[in-house]
Coordinates of C-alpha atoms and ligand atoms in Angstrom, one line a residue:
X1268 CA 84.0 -48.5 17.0
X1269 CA 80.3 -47.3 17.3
X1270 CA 78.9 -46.3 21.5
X1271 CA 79.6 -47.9 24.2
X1272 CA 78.2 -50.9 25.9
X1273 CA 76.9 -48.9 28.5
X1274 CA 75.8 -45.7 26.5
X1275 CA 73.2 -43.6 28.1
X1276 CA 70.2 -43.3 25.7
X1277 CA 67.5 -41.3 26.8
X1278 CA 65.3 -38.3 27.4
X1279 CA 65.1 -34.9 29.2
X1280 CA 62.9 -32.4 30.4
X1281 CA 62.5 -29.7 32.9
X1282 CA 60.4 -29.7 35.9
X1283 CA 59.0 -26.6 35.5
X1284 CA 58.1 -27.4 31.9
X1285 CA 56.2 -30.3 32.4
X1286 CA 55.0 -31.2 35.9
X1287 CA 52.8 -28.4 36.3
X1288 CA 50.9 -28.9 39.9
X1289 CA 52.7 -25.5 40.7
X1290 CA 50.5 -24.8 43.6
X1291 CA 50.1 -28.3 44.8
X1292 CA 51.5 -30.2 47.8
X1293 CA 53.1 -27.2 49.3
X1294 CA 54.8 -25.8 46.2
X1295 CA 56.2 -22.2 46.2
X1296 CA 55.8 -20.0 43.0
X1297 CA 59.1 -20.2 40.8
X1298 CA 60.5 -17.8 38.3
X1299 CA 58.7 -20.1 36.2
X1300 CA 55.7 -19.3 37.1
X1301 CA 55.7 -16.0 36.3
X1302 CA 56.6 -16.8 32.6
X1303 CA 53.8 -15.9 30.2
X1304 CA 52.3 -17.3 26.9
X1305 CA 54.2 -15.8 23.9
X1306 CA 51.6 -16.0 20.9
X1307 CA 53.6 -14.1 17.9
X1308 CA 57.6 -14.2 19.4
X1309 CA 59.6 -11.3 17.5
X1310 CA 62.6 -12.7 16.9
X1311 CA 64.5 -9.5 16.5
X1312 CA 63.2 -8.2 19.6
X1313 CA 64.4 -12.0 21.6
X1314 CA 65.2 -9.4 24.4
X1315 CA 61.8 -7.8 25.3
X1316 CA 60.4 -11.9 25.5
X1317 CA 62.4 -12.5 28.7
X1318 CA 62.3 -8.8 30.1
X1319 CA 60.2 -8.8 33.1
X1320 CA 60.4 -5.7 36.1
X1321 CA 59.6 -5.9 39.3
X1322 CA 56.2 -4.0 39.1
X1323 CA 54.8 -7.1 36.6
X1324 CA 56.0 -9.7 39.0
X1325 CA 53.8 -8.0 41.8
X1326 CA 50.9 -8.3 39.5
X1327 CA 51.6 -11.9 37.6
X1328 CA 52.2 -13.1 41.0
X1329 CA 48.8 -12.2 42.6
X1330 CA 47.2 -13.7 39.1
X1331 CA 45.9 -17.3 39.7
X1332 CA 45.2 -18.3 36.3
X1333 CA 47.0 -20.9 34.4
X1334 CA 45.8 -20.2 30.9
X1335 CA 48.5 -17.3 30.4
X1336 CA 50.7 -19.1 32.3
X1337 CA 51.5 -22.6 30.9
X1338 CA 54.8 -23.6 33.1
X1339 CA 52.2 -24.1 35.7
X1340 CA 50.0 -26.8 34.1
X1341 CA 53.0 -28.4 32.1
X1342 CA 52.0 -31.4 30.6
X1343 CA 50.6 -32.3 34.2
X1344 CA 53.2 -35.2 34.6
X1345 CA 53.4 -34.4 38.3
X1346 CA 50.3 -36.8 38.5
X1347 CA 50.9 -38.6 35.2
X1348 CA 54.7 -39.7 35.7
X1349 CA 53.9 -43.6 36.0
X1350 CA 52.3 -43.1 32.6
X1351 CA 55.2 -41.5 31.3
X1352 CA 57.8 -43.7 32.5
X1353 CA 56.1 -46.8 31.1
X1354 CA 56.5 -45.5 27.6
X1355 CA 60.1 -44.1 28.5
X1356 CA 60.4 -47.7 29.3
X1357 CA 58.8 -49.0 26.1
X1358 CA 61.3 -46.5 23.9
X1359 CA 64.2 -48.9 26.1
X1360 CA 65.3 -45.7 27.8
X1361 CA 68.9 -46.4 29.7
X1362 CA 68.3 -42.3 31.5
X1363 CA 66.1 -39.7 31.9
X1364 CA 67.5 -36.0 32.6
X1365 CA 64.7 -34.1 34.8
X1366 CA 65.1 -31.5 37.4
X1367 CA 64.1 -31.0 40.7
X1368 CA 61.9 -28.2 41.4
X1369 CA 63.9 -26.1 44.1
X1370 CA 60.4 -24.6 45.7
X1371 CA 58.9 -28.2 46.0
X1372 CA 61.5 -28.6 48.7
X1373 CA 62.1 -25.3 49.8
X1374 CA 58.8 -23.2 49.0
X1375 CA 60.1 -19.5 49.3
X1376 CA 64.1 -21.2 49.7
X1377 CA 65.0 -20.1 53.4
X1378 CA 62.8 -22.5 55.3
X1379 CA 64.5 -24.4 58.2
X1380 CA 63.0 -27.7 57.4
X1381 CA 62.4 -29.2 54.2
X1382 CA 58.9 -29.9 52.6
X1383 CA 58.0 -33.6 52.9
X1384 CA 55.5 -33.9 50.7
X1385 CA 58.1 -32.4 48.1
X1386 CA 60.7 -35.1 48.9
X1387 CA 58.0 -37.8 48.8
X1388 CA 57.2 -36.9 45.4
X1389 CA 60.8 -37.4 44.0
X1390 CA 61.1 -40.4 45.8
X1391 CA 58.6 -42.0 44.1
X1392 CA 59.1 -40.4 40.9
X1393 CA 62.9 -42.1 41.1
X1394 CA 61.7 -45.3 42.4
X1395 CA 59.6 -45.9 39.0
X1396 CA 62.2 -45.2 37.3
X1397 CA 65.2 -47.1 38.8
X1398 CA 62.4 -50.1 39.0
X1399 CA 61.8 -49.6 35.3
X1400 CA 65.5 -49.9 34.8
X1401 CA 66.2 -45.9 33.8
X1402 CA 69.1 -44.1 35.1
X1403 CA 67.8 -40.8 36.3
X1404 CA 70.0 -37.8 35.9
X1405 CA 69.4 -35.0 37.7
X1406 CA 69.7 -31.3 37.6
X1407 CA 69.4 -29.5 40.4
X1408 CA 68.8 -26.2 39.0
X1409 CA 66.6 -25.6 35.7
X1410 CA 65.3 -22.5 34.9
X1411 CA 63.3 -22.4 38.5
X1412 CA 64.4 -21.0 41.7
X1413 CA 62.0 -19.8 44.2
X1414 CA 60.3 -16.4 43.7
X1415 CA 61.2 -15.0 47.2
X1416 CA 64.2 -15.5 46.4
X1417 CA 64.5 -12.8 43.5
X1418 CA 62.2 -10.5 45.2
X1419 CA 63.8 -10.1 48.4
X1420 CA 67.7 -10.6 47.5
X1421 CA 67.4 -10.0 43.6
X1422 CA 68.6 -13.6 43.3
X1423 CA 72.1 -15.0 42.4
X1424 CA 73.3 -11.1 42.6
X1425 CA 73.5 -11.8 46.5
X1426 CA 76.0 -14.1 47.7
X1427 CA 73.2 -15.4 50.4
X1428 CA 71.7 -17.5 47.9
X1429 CA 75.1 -19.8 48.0
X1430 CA 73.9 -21.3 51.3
X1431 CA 70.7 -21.6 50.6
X1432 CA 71.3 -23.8 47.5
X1433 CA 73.5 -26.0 48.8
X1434 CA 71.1 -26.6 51.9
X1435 CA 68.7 -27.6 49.3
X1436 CA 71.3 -29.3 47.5
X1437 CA 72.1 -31.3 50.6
X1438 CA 68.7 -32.6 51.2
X1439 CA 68.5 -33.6 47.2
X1440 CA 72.1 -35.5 48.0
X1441 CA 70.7 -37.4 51.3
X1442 CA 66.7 -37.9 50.4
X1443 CA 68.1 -39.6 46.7
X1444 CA 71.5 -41.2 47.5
X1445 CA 70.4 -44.1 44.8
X1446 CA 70.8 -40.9 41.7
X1447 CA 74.6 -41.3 40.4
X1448 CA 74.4 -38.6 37.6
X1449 CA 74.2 -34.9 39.1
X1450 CA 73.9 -31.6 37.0
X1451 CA 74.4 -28.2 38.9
X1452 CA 73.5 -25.3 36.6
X1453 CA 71.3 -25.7 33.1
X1454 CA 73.0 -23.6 30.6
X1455 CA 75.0 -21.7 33.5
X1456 CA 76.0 -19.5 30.7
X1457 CA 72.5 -18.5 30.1
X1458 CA 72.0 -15.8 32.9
X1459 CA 73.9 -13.1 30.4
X1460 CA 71.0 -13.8 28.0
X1461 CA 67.9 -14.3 31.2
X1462 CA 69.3 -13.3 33.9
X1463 CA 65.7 -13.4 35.4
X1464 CA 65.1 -16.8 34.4
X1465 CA 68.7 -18.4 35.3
X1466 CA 68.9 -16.3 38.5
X1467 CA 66.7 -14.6 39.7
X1468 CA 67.7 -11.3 38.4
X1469 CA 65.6 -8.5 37.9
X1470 CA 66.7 -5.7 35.8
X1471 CA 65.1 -3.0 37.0
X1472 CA 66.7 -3.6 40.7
X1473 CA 70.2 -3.4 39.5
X1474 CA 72.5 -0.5 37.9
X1475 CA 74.5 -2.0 35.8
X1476 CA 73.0 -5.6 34.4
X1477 CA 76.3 -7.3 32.9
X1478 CA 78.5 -6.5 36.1
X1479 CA 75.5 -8.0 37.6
X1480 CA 75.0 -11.2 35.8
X1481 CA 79.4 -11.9 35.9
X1482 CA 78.5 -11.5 39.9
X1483 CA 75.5 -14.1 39.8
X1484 CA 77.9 -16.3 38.0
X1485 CA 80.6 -16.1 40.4
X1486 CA 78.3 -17.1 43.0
X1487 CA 76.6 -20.0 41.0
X1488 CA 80.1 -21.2 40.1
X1489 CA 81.0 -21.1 44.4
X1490 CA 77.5 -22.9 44.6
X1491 CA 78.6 -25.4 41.8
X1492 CA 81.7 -26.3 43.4
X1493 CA 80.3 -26.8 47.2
X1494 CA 77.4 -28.7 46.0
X1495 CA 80.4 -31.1 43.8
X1496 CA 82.3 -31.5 47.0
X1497 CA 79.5 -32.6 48.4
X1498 CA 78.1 -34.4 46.3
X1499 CA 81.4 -36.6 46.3
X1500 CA 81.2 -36.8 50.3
X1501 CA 78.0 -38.1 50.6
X1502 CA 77.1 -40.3 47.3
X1503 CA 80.0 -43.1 46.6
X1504 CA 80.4 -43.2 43.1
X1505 CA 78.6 -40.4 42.1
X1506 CA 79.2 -38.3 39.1
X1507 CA 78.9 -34.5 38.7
X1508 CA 78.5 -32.4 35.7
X1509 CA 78.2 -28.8 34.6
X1510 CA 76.0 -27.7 31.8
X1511 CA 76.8 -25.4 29.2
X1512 CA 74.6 -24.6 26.2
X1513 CA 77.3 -24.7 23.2
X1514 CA 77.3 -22.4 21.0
X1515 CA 78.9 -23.2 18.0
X1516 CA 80.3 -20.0 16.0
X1517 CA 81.8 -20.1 12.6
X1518 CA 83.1 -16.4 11.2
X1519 CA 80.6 -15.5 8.0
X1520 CA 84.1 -15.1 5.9
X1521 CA 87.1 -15.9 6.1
X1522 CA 87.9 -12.1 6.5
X1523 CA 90.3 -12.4 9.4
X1524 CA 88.2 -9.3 11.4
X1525 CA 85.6 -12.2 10.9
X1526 CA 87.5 -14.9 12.3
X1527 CA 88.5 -12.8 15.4
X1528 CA 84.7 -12.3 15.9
X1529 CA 83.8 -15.2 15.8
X1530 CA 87.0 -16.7 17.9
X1531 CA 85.6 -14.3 20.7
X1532 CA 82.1 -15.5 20.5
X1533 CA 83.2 -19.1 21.0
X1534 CA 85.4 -18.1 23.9
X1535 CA 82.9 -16.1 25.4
X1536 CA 80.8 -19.3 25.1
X1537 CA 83.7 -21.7 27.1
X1538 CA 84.5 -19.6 29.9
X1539 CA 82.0 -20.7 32.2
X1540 CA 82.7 -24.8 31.6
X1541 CA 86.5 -23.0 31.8
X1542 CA 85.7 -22.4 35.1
X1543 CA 84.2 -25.4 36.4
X1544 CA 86.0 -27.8 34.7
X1545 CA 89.5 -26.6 34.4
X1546 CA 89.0 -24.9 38.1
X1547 CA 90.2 -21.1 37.4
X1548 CA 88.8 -18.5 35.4
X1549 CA 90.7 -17.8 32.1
X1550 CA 92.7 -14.8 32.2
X1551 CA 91.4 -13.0 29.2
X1552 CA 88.2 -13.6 30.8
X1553 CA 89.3 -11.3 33.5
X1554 CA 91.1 -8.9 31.1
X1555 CA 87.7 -8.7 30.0
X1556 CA 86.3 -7.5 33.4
X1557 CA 88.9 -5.1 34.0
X1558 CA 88.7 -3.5 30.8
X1559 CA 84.7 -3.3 31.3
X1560 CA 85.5 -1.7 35.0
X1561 CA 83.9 -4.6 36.3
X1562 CA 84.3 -5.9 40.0
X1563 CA 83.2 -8.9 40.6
X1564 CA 83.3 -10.1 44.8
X1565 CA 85.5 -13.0 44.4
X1566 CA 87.3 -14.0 47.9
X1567 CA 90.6 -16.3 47.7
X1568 CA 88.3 -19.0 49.8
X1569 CA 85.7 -18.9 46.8
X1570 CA 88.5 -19.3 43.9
X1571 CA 90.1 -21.9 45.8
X1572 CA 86.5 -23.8 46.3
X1573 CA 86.2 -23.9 42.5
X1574 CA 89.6 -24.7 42.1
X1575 CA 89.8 -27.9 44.5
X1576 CA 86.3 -29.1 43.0
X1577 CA 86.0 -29.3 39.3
X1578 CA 83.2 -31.4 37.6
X1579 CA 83.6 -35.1 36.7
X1580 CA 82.1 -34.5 33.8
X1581 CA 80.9 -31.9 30.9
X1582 CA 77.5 -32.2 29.8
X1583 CA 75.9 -29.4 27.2
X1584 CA 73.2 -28.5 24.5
X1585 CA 73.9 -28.2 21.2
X1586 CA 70.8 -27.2 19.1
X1587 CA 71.9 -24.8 16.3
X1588 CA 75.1 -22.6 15.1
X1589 CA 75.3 -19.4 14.5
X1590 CA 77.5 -17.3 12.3
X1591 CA 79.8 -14.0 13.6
X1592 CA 81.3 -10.9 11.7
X1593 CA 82.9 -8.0 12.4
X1594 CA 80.0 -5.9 11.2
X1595 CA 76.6 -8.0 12.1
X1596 CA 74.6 -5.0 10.6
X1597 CA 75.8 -6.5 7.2
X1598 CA 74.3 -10.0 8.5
X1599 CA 71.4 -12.0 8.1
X1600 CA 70.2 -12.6 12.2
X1601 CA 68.5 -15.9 12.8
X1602 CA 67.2 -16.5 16.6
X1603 CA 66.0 -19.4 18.9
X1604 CA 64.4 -18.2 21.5
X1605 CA 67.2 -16.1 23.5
X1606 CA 70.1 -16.9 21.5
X1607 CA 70.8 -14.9 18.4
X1608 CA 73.6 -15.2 15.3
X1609 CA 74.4 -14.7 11.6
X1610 CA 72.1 -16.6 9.8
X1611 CA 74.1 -19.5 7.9
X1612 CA 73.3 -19.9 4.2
X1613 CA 74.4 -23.2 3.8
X1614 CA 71.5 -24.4 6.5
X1615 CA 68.1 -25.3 6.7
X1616 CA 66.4 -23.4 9.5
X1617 CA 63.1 -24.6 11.6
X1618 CA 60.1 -23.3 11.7
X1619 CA 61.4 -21.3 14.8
X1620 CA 64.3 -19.7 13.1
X1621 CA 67.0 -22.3 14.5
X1622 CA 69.7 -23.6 12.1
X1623 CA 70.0 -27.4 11.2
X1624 CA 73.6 -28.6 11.6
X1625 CA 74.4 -31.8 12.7
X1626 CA 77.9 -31.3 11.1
X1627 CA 77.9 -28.3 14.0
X1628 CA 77.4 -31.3 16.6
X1629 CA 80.5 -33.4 15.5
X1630 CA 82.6 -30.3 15.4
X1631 CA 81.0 -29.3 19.3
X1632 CA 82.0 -32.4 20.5
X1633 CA 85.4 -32.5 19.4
X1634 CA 86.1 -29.3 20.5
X1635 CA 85.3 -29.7 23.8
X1636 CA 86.5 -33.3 24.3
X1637 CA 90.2 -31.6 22.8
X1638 CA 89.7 -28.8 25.1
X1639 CA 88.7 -30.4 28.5
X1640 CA 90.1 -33.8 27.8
X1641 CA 86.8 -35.2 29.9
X1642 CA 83.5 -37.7 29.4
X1643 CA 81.0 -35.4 27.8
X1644 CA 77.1 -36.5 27.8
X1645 CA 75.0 -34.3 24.9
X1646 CA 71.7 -33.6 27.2
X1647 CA 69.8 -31.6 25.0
X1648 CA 69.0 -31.7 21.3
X1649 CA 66.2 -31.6 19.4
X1650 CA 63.8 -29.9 17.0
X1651 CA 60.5 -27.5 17.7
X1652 CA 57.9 -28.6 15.1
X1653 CA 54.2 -28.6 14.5
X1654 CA 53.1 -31.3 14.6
X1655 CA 49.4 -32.9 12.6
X1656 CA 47.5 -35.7 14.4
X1657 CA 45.3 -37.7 11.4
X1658 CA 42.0 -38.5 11.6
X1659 CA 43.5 -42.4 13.2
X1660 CA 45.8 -40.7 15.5
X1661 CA 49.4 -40.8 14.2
X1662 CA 51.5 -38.5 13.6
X1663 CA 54.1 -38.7 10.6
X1664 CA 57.2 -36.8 11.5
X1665 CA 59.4 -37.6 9.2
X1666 CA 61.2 -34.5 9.6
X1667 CA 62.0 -34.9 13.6
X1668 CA 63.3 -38.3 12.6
X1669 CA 65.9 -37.0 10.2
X1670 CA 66.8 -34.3 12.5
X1671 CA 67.6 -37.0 15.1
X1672 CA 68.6 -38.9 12.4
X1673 CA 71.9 -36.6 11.0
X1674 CA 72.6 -35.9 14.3
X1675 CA 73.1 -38.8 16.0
X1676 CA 75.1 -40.0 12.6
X1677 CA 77.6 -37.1 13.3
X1678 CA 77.9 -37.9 16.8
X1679 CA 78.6 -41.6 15.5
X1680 CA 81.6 -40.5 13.6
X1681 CA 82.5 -37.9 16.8
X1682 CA 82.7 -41.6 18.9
X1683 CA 84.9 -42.4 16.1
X1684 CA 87.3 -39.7 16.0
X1685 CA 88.4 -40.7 19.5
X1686 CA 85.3 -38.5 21.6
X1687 CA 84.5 -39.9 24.9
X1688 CA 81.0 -39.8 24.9
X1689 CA 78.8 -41.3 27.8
X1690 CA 75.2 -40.3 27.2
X1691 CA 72.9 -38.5 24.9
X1692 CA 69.4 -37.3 26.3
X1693 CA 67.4 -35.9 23.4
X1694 CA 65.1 -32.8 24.2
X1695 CA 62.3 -34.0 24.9
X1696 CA 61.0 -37.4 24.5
X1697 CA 57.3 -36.3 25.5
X1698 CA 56.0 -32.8 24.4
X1699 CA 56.6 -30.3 27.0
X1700 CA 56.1 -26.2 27.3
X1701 CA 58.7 -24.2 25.5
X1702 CA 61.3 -22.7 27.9
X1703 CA 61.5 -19.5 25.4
X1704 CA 58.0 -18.8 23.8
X1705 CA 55.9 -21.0 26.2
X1706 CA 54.1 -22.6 23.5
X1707 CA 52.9 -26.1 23.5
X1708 CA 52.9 -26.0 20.2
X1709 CA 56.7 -25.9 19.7
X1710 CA 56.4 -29.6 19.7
X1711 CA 59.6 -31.8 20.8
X1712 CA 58.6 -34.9 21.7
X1713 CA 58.6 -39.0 20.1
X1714 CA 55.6 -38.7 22.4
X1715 CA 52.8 -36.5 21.8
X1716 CA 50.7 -34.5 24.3
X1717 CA 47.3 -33.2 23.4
X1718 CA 47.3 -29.7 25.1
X1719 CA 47.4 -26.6 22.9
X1720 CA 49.0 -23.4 23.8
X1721 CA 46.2 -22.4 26.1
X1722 CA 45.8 -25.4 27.7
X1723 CA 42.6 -26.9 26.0
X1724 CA 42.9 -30.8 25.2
X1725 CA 42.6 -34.0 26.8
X1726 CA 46.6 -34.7 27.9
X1727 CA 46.0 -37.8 26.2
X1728 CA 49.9 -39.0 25.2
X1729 CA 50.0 -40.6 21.7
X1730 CA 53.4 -42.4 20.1
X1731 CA 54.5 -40.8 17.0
X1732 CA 56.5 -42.1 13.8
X1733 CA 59.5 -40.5 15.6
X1734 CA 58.8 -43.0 18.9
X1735 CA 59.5 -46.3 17.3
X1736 CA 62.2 -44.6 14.8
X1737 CA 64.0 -43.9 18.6
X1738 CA 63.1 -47.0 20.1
X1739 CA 65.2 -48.9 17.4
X1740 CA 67.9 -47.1 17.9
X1741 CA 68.1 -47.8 20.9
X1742 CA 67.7 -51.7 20.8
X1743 CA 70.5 -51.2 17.9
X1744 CA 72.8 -49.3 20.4
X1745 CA 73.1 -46.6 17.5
X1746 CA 73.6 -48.9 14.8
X1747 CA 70.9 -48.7 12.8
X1748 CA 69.5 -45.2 12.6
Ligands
BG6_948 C1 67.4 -25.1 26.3 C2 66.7 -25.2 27.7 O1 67.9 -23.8 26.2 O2 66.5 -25.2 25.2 C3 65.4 -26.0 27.7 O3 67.6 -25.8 28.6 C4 64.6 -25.5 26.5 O4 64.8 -25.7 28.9 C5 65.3 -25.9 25.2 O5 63.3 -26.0 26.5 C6 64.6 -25.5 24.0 O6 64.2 -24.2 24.0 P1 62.7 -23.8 23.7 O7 62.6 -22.3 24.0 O8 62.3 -24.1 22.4 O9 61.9 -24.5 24.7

């Protein structure tokens, strides 16, 4: 009754929150690289944290610095990743989830010819890990696009940037037939809440931002479904997934004005794994648009793209939930990073504001497993803490291990219920820069990293409590948590 044989226990990151190297080996500046340190993160204000305009990009862009700007140190694994994935290997990883960095291989995304030393550096970073038996999953679009591509086309707004990702999609496909488990989008639904981050967007360029950010989703959807057919051409056996951060909403009462709040929340939240997994936009979806006066370019080629190549497979993150009312000036907010909700009384929250509910999880995966009737993988979950090295050099996290701990439980009794469930990749095994604040101090990892939030420390990586907590339940296929 408990996982399956071949259950995919594991870990995953981002590139462009932990390689670092952002200048190195031909590397074009990102999105990411623009993203500054966020010392004192108002929660209330989540919105102003991932505003950028086009006039700061002009200037962060000419800055060279790395100390304000910690996506491009990371936790260096760039030159470290053989380290790494030994003690991925010691932890008796089945996968690892990491991206590929879309200006390692195309520096300003419009080259002709691919950057070598980029694909050289995935090679070998996949070779170590097929060697040290890990199945790498791969997303091919995390929070990093190239720069050029936002400043000169306002990125994913312009349909040109279809093209251009599946060209760099293709090489991916071709230079790394051996990776079987594919990701498109990370959180596609997250360019309504950074559309500068997802896609590219900058506000400042556009007249109205929603219209804008349904367009960039069309187009990422077209890209999603082209890079799925190939993907299935040109890699036998291969599996493709979308990505949707899951949002779990319960209504704060059961006033029924509540209820229908929270009801559209959640749908809200569905629609884009409604699109690429069920092939066709839902219609309230476009009820939605028209009532908005929203016209979003969709041809009948592009629809019929999406509809002839839905995903094999629905992958998503489930952190926290969140509560809805008709009247949320009567609520208590609670935020993590971009994502904001009723606070719910009956949780615990982090030290970041997120809510604890493994129950949430359980709930999450039943929903979507009744709703898409497909194998789900769970690649992200986890907990931001501070975390206190002792004077011998351990770290007692107690609390990330009961975190882990409930959830994993709930998604236990989720296997039980009937869920088909092929993978969970905890975020992150190794601490990494925050994608929200970008604090090193918002501390995920079973594996420490000694770098503080302005980039002073050794990089030395140190095992936690947490590590051989994970490392058992592993060996114990879930079975002893
Ligand atoms: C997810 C992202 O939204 O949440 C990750 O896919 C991110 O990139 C994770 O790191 C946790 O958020 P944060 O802001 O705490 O890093």
């Amino acid at each position: 009754m408990g996982f399956r044989k071949d259950f995919l226990w594991g870990g995953a990151v981002a590139a462009n929150q932990v390689e670092g190297a952002y200048d190195v080996d031909g590397k074009g500046l990102s999105v990411a690289d623009m993203a500054t340190y966020k010392p004192n993160v108002d929660v209330k204000d989540y919105k102003k944290n991932v505003h950028i305009t086009y006039d700061d990009i002009l200037k962060v862009k000419e800055d060279k610095s790395t100390k304000f700007y910690p996506k491009r140190r990371g936790i260096d694994q760039y030159h470290r990743y053989k380290e790494d994935i030994a003690l991925f290997k010691e932890l008796g990883f089945k996968a690892y989830r990491f991206s590929i960095a879309w200006t390692r291989i195309f520096p300003n995304g419009e080259e002709d010819t691919p950057n070598q030393a980029g694909i050289d550096f995935y090679k070998n970073f996949i070779k170590e890990l097929v060697d040290s038996g890990i199945e790498p999953i791969v997303t091919l679009s995390h929070y990093e696009m190239p720069l050029e591509l936002a400043l000169k086309y306002n990125g994913w707004a312009d349909k040109k940037l279809i093209n251009l990702f599946v060209k760099f999609s293709r090489v991916c496909f071709e230079s790394f037939p051996e990776v079987k488990y594919w990701l498109t989008f990370n959180e596609i639904d997250s360019v309504t809440r950074h559309p500068f981050t997802s896609a590219g967007i900058i506000e400042d360029r556009t007249k109205n931002i929603e219209e804008v950010e349904y367009q960039a989703l069309h187009n990422q959807f077209v890209a999603s479904a082209m890079v799925t057919k190939l993907a299935h051409e040109l890699i036998p056996g291969v599996q493709v997934g979308c990505m949707l951060t899951k949002l779990t909403t319960y209504p704060a009462t059961s006033k029924p004005e509540d209820v229908l709040a929270a009801l559209n929340k959640n749908l809200m939240n569905y629609y884009c794994a409604d699109v690429q997994a069920k092939g066709e936009y839902p219609k309230l979806i476009l009820a939605y648009f028209k009532r908005m006066g929203y016209r979003i370019d969709m041809t009948k080629e592009e629809l019929d793209v999406i509809k002839e190549n839905t995903v094999d497979f629905i992958s998503f993150s489930y952190y926290m939930s969140l509560l809805a009312a008709e009247d949320e000036d009567g609520l208590e907010m609670t935020a993590g990073n971009t994502i904001i909700g009723g606070k719910n009384p009956y949780l615990k929250v982090t030290d970041w504001g997120w809510t604890v509910d493994p129950v949430g999880l359980r709930i999450s995966l039943i929903e979507l497993y009744d709703r898409y009737q497909k194998p789900l993988m769970i690649v992200e979950n986890g907990m931001g803490a501070k975390d206190e090295v002792t004077k011998d050099g351990s770290i007692h996290d107690e609390y990330r291990i009961e975190y882990f701990r409930s959830h994993i439980s709930e998604m236990k009794k989720a296997v039980e219920d009937g869920v088909e469930l092929i993978g969970y990749t905890s975020w992150a095994p190794i601490d990494l820069v925050s994608a929200g604040t970008s604090q090193m101090s918002k501390r995920y990892g079973f594996i420490y990293v000694d770098e503080d939030d302005e980039g002073n420390g050794t990089l030395a990586r140190l095992k936690k409590d947490s590590f051989t907590w994970y490392q058992h339940v592993i060996e114990t296929n879930g079975e002893e948590l």
